[in-house]
Short mmCIF file of C-alpha atoms and ligand atoms in Angstrom, two decimals:
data_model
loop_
_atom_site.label_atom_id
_atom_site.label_comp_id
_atom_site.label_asym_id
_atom_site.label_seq_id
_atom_site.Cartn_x
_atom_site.Cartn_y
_atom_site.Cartn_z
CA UNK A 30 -15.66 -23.64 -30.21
CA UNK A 31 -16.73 -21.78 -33.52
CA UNK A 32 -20.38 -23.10 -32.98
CA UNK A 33 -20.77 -21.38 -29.79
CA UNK A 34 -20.72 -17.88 -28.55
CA UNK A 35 -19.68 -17.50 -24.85
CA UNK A 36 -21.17 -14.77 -22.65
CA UNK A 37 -20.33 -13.34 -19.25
CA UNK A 38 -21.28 -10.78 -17.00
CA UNK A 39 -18.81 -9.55 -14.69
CA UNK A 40 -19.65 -8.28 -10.74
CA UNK A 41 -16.45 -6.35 -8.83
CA UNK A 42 -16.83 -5.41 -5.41
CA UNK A 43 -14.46 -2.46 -4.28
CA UNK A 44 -13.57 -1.69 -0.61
CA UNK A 45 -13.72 1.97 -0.50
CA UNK A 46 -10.40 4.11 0.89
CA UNK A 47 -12.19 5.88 3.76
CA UNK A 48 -10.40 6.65 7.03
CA UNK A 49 -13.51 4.77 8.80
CA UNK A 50 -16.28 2.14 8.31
CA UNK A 51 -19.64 2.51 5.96
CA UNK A 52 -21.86 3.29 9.03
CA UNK A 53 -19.63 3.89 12.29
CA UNK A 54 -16.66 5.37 13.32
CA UNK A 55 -14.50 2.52 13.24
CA UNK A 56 -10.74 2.86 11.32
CA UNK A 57 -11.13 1.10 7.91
CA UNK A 58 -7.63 -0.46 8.43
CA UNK A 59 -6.34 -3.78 6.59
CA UNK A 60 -3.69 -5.39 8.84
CA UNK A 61 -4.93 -4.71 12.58
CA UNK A 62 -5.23 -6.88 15.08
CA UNK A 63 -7.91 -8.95 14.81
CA UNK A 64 -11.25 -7.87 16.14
CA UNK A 65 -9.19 -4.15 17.12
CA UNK A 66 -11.36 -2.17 14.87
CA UNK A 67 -15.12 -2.84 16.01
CA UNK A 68 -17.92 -1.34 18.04
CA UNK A 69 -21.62 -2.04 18.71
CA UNK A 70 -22.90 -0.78 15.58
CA UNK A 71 -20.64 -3.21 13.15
CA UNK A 72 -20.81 -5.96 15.61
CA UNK A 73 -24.75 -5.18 15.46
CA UNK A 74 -25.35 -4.98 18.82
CA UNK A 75 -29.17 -4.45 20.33
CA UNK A 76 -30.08 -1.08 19.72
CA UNK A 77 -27.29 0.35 18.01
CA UNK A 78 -27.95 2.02 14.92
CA UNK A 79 -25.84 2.66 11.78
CA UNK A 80 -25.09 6.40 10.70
CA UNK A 81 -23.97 6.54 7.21
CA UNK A 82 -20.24 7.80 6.16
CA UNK A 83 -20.32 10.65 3.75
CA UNK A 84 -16.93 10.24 2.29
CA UNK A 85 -18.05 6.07 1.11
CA UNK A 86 -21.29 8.43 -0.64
CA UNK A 87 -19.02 10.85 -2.45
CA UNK A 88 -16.48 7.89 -3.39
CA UNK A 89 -19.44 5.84 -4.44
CA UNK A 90 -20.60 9.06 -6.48
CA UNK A 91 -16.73 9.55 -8.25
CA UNK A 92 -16.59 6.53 -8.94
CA UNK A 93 -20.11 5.87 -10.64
CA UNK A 94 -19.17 9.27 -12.72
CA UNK A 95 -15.82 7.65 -13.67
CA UNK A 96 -17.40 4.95 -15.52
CA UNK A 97 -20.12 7.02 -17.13
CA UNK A 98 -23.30 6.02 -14.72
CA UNK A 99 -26.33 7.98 -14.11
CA UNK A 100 -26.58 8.80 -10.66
CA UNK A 101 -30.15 8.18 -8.86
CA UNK A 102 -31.08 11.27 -6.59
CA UNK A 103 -33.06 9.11 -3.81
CA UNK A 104 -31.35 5.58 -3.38
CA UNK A 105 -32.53 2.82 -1.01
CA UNK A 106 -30.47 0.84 1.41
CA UNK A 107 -31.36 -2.53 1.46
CA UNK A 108 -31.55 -5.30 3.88
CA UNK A 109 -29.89 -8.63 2.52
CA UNK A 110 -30.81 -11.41 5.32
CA UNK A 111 -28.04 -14.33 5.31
CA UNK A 112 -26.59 -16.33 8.32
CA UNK A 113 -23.09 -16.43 8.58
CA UNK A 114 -20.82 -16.80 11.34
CA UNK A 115 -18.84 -13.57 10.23
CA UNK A 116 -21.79 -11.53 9.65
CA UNK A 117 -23.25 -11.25 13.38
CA UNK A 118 -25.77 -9.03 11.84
CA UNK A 119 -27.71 -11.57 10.26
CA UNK A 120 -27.54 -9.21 7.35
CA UNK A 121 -25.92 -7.02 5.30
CA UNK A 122 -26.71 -3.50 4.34
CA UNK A 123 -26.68 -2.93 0.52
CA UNK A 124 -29.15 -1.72 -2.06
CA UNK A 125 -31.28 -3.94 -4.30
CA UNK A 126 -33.76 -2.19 -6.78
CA UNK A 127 -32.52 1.21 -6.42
CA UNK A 128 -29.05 1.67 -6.50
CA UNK A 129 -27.30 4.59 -6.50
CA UNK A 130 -26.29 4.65 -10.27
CA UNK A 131 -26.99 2.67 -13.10
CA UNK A 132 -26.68 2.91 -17.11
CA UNK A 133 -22.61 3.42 -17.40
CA UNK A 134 -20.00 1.73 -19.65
CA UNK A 135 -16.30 1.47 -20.29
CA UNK A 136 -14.34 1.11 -23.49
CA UNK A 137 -12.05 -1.70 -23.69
CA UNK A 138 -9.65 -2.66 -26.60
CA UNK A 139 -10.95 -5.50 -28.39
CA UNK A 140 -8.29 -8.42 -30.47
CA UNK A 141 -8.65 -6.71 -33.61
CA UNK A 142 -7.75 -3.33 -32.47
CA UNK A 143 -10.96 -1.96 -32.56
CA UNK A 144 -12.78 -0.66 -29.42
CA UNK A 145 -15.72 -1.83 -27.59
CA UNK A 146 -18.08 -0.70 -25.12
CA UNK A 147 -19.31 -3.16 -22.24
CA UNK A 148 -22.13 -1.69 -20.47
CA UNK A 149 -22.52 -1.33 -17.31
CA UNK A 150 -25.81 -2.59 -15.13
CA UNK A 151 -24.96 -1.01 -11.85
CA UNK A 152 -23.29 0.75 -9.37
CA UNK A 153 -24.35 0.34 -5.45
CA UNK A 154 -23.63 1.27 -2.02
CA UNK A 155 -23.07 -1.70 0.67
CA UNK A 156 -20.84 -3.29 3.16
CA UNK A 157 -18.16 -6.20 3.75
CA UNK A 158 -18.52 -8.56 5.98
CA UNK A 159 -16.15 -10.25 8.76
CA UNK A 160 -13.68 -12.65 7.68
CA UNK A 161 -13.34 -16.43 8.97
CA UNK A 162 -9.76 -17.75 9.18
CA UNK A 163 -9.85 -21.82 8.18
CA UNK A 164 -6.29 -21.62 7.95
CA UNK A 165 -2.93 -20.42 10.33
CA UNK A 166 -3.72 -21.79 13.68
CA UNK A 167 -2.90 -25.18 15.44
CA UNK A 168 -6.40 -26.70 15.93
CA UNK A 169 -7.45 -24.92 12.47
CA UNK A 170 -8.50 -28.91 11.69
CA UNK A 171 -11.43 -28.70 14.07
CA UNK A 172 -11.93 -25.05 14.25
CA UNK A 173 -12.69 -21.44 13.04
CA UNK A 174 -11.55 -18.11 13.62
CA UNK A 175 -13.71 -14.81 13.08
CA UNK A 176 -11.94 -11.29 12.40
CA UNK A 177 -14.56 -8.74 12.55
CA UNK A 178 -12.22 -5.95 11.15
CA UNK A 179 -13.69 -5.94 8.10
CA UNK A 180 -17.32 -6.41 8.93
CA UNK A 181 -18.72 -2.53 7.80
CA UNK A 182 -15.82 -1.64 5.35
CA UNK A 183 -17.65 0.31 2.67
CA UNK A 184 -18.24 -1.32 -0.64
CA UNK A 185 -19.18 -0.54 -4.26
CA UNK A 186 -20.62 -3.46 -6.25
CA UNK A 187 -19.94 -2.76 -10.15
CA UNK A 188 -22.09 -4.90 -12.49
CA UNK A 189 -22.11 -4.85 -16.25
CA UNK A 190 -24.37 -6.12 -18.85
CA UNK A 191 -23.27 -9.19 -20.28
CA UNK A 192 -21.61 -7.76 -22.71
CA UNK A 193 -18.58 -9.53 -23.05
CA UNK A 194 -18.36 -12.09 -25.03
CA UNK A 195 -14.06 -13.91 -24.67
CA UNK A 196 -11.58 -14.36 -21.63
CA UNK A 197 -9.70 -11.49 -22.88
CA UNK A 198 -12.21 -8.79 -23.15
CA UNK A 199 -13.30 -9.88 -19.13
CA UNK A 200 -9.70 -9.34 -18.78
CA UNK A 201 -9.35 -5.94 -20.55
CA UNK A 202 -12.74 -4.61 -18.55
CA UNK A 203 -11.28 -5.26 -15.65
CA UNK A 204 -7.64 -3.92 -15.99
CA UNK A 205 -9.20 -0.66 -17.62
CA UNK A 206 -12.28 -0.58 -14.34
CA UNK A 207 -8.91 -1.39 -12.48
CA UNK A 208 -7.26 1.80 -13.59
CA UNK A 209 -10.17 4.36 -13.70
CA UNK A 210 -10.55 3.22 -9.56
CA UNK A 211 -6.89 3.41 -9.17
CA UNK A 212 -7.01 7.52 -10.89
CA UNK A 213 -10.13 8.41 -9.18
CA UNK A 214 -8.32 7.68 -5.79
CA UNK A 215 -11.33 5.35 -4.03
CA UNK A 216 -9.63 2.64 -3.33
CA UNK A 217 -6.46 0.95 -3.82
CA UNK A 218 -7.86 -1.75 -5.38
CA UNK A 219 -4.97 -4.36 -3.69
CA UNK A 220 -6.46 -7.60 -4.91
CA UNK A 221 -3.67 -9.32 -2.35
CA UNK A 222 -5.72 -7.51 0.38
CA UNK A 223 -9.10 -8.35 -1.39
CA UNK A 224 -9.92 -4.40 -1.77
CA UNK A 225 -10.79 -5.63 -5.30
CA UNK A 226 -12.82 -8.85 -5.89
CA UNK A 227 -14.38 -10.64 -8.79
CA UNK A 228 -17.07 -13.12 -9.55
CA UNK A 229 -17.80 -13.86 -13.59
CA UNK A 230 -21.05 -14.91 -14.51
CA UNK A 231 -20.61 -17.23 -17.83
CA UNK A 232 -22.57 -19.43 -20.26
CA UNK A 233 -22.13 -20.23 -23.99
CA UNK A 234 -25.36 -20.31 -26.94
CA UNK A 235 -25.22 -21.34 -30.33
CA UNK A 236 -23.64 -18.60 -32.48
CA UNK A 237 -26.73 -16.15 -33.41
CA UNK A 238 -29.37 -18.10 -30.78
CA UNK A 239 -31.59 -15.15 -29.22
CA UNK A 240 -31.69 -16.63 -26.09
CA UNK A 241 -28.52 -17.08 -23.33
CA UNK A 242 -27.24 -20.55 -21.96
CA UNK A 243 -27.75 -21.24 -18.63
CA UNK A 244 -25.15 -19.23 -16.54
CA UNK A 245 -22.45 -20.94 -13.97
CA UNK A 246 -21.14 -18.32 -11.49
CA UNK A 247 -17.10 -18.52 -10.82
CA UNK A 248 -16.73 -17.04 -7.39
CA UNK A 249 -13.30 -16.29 -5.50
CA UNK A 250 -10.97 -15.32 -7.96
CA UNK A 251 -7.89 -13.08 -7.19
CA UNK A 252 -6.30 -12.22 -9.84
CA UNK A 253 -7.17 -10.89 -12.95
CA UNK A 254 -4.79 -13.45 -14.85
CA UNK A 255 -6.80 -16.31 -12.90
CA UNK A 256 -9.91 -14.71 -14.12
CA UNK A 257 -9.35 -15.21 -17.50
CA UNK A 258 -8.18 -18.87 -17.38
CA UNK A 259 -11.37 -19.37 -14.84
CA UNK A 260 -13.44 -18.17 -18.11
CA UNK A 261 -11.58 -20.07 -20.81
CA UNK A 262 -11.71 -23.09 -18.33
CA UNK A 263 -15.85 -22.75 -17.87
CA UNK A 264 -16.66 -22.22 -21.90
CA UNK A 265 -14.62 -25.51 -22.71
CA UNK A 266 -16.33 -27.03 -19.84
CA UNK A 267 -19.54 -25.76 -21.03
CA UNK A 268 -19.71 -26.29 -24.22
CA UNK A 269 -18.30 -29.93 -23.97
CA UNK A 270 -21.53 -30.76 -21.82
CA UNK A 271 -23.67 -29.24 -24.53
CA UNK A 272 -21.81 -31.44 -27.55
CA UNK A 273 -22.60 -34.76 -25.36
CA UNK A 274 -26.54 -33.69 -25.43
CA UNK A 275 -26.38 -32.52 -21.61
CA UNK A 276 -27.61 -29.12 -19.55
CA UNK A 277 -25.82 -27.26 -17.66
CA UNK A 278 -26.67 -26.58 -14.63
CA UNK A 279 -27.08 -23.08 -13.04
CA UNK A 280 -24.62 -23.21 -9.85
CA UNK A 281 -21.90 -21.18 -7.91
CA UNK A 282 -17.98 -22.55 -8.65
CA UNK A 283 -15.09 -22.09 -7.69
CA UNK A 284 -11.89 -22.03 -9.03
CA UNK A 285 -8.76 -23.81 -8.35
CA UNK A 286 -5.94 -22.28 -9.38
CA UNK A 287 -3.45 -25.55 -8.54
CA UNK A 288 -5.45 -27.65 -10.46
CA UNK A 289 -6.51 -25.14 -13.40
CA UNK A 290 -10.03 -26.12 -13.50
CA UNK A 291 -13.97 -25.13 -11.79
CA UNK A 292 -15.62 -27.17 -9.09
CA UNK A 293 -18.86 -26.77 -7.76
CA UNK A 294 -19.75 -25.47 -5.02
CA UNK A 295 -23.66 -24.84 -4.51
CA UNK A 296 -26.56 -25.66 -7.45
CA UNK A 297 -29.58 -23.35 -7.71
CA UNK A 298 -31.38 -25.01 -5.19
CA UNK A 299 -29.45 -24.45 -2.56
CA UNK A 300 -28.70 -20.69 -3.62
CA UNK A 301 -29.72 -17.84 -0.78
CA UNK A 302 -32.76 -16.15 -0.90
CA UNK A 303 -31.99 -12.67 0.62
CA UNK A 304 -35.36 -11.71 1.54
CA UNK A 305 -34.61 -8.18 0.43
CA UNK A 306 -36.17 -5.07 2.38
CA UNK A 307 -35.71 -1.20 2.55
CA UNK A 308 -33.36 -0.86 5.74
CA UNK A 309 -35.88 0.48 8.81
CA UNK A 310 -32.71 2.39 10.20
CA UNK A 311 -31.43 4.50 7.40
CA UNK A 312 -33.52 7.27 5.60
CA UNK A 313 -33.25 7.03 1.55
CA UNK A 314 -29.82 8.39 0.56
CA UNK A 315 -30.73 11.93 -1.57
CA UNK A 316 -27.64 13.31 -3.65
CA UNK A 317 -28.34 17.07 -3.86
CA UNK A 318 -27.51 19.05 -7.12
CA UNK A 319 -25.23 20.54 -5.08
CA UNK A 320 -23.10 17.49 -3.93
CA UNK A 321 -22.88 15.68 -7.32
CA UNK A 322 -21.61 19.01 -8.85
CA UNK A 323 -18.99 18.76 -6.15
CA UNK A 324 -17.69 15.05 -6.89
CA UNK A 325 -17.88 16.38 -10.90
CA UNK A 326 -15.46 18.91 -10.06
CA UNK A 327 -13.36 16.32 -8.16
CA UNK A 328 -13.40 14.21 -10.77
CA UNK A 329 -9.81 14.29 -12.34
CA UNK A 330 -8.73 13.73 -15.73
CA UNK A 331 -9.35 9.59 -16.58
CA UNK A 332 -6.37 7.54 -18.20
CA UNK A 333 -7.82 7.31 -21.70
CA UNK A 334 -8.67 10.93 -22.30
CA UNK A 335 -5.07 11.61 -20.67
CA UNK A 336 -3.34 9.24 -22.87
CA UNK A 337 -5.21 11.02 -25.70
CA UNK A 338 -4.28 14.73 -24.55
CA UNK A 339 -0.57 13.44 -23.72
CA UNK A 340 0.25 11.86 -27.17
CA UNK A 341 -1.20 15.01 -29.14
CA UNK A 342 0.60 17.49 -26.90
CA UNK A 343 4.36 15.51 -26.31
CA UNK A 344 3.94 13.34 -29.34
CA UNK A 345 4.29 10.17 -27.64
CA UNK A 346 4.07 6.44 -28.93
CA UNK A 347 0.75 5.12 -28.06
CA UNK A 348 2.73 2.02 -26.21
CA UNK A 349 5.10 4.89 -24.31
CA UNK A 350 1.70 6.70 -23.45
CA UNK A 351 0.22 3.71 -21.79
CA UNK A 352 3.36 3.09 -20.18
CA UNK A 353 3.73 6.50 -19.12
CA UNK A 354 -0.20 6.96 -17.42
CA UNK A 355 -0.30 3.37 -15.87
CA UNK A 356 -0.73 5.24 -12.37
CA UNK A 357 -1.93 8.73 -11.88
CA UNK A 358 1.41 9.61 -9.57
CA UNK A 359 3.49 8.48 -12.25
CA UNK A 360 1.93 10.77 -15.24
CA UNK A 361 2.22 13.50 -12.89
CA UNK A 362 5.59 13.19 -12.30
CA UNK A 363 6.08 12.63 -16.35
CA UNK A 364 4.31 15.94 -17.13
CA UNK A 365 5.51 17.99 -14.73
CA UNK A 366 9.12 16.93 -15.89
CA UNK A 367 8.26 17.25 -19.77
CA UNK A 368 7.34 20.65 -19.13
CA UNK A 369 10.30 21.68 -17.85
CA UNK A 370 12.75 20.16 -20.96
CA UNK A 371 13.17 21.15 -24.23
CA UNK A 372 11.71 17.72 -25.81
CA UNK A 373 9.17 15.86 -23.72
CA UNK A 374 9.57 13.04 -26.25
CA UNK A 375 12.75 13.04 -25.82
CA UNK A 376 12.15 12.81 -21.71
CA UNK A 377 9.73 10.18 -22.43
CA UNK A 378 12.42 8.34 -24.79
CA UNK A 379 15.00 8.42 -21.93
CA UNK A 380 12.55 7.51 -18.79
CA UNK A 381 11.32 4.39 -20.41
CA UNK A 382 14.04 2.96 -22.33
CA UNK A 383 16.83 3.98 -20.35
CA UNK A 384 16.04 4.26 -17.08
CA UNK A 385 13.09 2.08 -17.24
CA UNK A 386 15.05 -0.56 -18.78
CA UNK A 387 17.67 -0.90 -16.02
CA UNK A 388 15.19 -0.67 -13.32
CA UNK A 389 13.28 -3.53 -14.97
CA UNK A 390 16.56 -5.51 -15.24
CA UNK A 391 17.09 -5.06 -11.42
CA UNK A 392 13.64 -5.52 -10.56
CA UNK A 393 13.76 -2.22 -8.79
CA UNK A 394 10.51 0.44 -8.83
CA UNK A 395 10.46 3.95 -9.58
CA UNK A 396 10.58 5.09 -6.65
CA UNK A 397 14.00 3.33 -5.76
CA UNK A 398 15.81 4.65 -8.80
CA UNK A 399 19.25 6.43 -8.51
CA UNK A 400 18.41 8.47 -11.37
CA UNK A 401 15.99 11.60 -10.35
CA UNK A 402 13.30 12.72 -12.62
CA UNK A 403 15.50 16.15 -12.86
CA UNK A 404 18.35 13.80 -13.61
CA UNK A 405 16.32 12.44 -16.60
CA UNK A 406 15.30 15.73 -17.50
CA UNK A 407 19.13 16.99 -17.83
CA UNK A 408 19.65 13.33 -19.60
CA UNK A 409 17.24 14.14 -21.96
CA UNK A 410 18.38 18.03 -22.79
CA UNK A 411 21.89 17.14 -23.08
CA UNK A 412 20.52 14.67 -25.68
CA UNK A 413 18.54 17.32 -27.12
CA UNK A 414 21.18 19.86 -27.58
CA UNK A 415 23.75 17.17 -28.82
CA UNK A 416 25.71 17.71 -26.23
CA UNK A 417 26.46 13.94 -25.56
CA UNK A 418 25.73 11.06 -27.95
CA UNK A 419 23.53 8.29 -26.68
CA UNK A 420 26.72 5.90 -26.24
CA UNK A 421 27.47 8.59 -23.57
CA UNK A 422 24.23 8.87 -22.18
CA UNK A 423 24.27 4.41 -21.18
CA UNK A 424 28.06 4.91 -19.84
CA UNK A 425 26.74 8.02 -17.62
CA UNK A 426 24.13 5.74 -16.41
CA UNK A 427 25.90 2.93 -16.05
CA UNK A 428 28.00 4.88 -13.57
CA UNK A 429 24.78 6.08 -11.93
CA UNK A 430 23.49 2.99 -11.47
CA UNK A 431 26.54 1.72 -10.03
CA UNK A 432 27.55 4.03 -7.60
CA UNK A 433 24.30 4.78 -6.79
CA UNK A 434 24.54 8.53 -7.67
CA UNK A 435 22.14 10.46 -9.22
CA UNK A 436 22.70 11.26 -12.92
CA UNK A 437 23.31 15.45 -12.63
CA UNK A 438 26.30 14.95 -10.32
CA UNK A 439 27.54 11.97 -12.12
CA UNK A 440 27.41 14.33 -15.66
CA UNK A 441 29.43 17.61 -13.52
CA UNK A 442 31.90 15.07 -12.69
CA UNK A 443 32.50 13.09 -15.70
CA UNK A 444 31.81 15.46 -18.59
CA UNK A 445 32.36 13.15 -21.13
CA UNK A 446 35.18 14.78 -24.02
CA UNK A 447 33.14 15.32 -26.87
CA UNK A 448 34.63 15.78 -30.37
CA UNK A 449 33.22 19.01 -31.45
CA UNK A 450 36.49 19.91 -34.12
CA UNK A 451 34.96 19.56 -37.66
CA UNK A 452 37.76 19.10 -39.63
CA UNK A 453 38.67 15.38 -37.14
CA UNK A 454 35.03 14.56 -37.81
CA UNK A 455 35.84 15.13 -41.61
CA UNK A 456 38.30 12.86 -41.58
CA UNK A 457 36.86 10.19 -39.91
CA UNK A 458 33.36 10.57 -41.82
CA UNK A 459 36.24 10.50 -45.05
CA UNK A 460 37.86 7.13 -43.91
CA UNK A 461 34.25 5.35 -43.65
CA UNK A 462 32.91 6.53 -47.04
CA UNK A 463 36.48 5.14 -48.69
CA UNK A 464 36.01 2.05 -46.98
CA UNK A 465 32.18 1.82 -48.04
CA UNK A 466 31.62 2.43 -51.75
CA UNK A 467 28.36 0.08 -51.81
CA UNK A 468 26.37 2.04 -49.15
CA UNK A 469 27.78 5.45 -51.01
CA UNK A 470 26.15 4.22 -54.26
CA UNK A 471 22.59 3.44 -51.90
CA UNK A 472 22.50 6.56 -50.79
CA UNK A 473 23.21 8.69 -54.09
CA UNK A 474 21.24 6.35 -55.52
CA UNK A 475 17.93 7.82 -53.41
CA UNK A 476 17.93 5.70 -50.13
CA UNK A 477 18.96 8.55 -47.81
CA UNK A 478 18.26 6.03 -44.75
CA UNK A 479 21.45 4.65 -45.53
CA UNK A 480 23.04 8.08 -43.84
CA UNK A 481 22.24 6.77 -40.41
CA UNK A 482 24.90 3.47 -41.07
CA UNK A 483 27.53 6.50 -41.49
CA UNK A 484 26.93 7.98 -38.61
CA UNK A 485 26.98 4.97 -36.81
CA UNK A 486 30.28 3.92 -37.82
CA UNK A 487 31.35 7.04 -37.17
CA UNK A 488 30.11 7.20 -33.98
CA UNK A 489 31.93 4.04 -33.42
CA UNK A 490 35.20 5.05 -34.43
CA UNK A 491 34.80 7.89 -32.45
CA UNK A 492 34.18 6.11 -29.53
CA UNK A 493 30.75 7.83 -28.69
CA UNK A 494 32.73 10.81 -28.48
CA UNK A 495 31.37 12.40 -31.87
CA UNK A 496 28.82 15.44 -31.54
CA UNK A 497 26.08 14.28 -32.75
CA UNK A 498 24.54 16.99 -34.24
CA UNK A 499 27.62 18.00 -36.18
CA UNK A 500 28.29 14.53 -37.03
CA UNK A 501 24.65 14.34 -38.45
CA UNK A 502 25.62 17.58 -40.31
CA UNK A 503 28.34 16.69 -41.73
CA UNK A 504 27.72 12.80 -42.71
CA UNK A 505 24.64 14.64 -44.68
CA UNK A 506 27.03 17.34 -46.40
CA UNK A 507 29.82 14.85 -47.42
CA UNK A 508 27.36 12.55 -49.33
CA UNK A 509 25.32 14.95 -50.85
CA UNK A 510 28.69 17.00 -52.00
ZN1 ZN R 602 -17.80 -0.09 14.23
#
């Protein structure tokens, strides 16, 4: 493995969320009825002519912009001719030497903690095909099905350079292309639905060889996990051919994921030639000054810049930023909570640890939680204010969780007692320094962590029910005095 440098090229395709089809009317709608959502122009009919959507253009543009392309003012659509039972077109409209954007790049974190930048080839305009169903129905042995739902569901194609170079940068490219999608709202990028698909073009060189390997093109992978072993499957593969003095050969493969490993599926020779020409029905597509300044202005704020602004304005944890802007709906709801409260940190703190902690433990989403976001915000002020102790703060939640109740009218009715009498925390904070000369000597002796193992145990004779901020207070006074 050290001898040889693997490289791969990664191509997504991306069904676009419009309400209808690339170049008719039809609903783009996953789950209908078979062959409910189709007309003459997507069945391609005689004579019926395609009219292009203007919402798939202006996703296509946001979503160019998102990943830094340069967006071509006078695209081409594209005729690619292939036979296949569910494309009753005979082809399929895309674009093939001028796309609609080209030159962008994304950032991804590398293994050492460093950040690269995977260019990207290409951004076009085309659309899906039908579907054929081997699979589901009693004579499926001896025949096939046809949905032509899909057939006309807009598409982006995103290629990049190939730039990346291990399993686990393909990996981090796509979960960061992933996310940008998932913020700029054009899709929903459901791989389970196949609104997100991925074929990886790989081949390994000698370390420093100028030239690339012959490629081998893993098609028909759905998930991003499956992906990466695909990759780590195909260099081992690779590269074991090359040690026993073989070639490999340039061919499409799939991937198993029961048996963990690539088969073939076509070689070279029998790969399609499109026979590529400028579609005789659709005028070039021109975006106008005027319409790309509209999709900048749509353009919202991306998840690394936000992750950026959000950890120098609430002083966030890089790990609780991530968290925190995984979806765009979620870091909404975070920031319009942490501006209300008196510590967004704090809010942070108790949403992901606390709350997020139980829901992971019951498997249960955000959306199902007991525990508002106002209820975390009120969580996270009483915190704040020292007005209960974090002990408090699980058994209040505990009893939210249990009953079902959210956490405000579980605090109105509970109001934990809280010890706020100095002279009782005095004497407790007295009993634990008698009974703890060592950690005395620590602390006087310049470790001044050791203060937070007082106020622990006091806390825990207390039973929680210490205030925290005068315990804090005080723990500090007595062992400085
Ligand atoms: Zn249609």
């Amino acid at each position: 493995m050290t001898k040889y440098e693997p490289v791969i090229g990664l191509e997504v395709h991306v069904q676009l969320l419009t309400a209808t089809k690339a170049f008719c009317g039809c609903a783009n709608r996953f789950g209908s009825d078979p062959n409910t959502n189709v007309c003459p122009v997507c069945l391609g009919l005689p004579g019926a002519l395609p009219v292009l959507n203007a919402k798939a253009v202006e996703f296509a543009t946001l979503a160019a912009l998102a990943i830094n392309c340069e967006i071509r003012e006078r695209s081409i659509f594209a005729r690619k001719n292939y036979f296949y039972p569910d494309l009753p077109k005979g082809y399929q409209i895309s674009q093939f030497d001028k796309p609609i954007a080209e030159h962008g790049w994304i950032d991804v974190p590398t293994a050492d903690k460093s950040i690269k930048r995977i260019g990207i080839t290409r951004l076009h305009m085309e659309e899906d095909a039908g579907k054929s169903l081997h699979d589901g129905f009693s004579d499926s042995a001896t025949r096939t099905y046809l949905d032509l739902n899909r057939c006309g569901t807009p598409l982006i194609e995103i290629v990049s350079e190939p730039d990346i170079r291990t399993p686990d940068e393909a990996f981090e490219y796509l979960t960061r292309l992933k996310e940008i999608l998932l913020y700029t709202g054009v899709s929903d990028c459901n791989m389970e639905e196949g609104s997100l698909r991925c074929d990886a073009n790989v081949s390994v060189r000698l370390k420093g060889a100028p030239k690339f390997g012959t490629k081998a093109e893993v098609k028909n992978v759905n998930s991003f996990r499956f992906i990466r072993s695909a990759l780590e499957y195909e260099i081992e593969r690779q590269i074991e051919i090359l040690e026993e003095g073989g070639r490999v050969m340039q061919e499409t493969r799939l991937w198993n994921a029961n048996e963990g490993r690539t088969y073939s599926m076509r070689s070279k020779e029998q790969a399609h030639d499109y026979r590529y020409f400028p579609e005789p029905d659709l005028p070039p597509l021109v975006v106008t000054p005027k319409f790309l300044a509209d999709a900048k202005a749509k353009l919202p704020e991306l998840p690394e810049a936000r992750r950026k602004r959000m950890i120098a304005e609430y002083e966030l944890a890089t790990q609780d930023a991530h968290t925190l802007t995984a979806s765009r709906e979620f870091a909404d709801r975070f920031e319009a909570a942490a501006k209300t409260a008196k510590s967004p940190r704090r809010v942070a703190n108790v949403l992901l640890s606390e709350l997020g902690g139980r829901l992971k433990a019951l498997g249960l989403e955000q959306e199902q939680s007991p525990v508002s976001m106002a209820g975390v915000v009120l969580a996270a002020d009483l915190l704040e204010e020292g007005k209960i102790s974090s002990k408090q703060l699980k058994q209040l939640f505990d009893v939210s969780f249990e009953k079902g109740e959210d956490f405000p009218a579980v605090y109105e009715r509970e109001k934990p007692q809280q010890i706020t009498d100095a002279s009782a925390i005095e004497a407790m904070i007295d009993e634990v320094i008698a009974a703890n000369p060592k950690q005395v000597e620590q602390y006087r002796a310049g470790k001044k962590t050791v203060a937070g193992f007082f106020v622990g145990q006091v806390m825990r004779a207390a039973k929680g029910q210490a205030n925290p901020t005068l315990l804090n207070e005080l723990v500090a006074k007595k062992l400085d005095g």
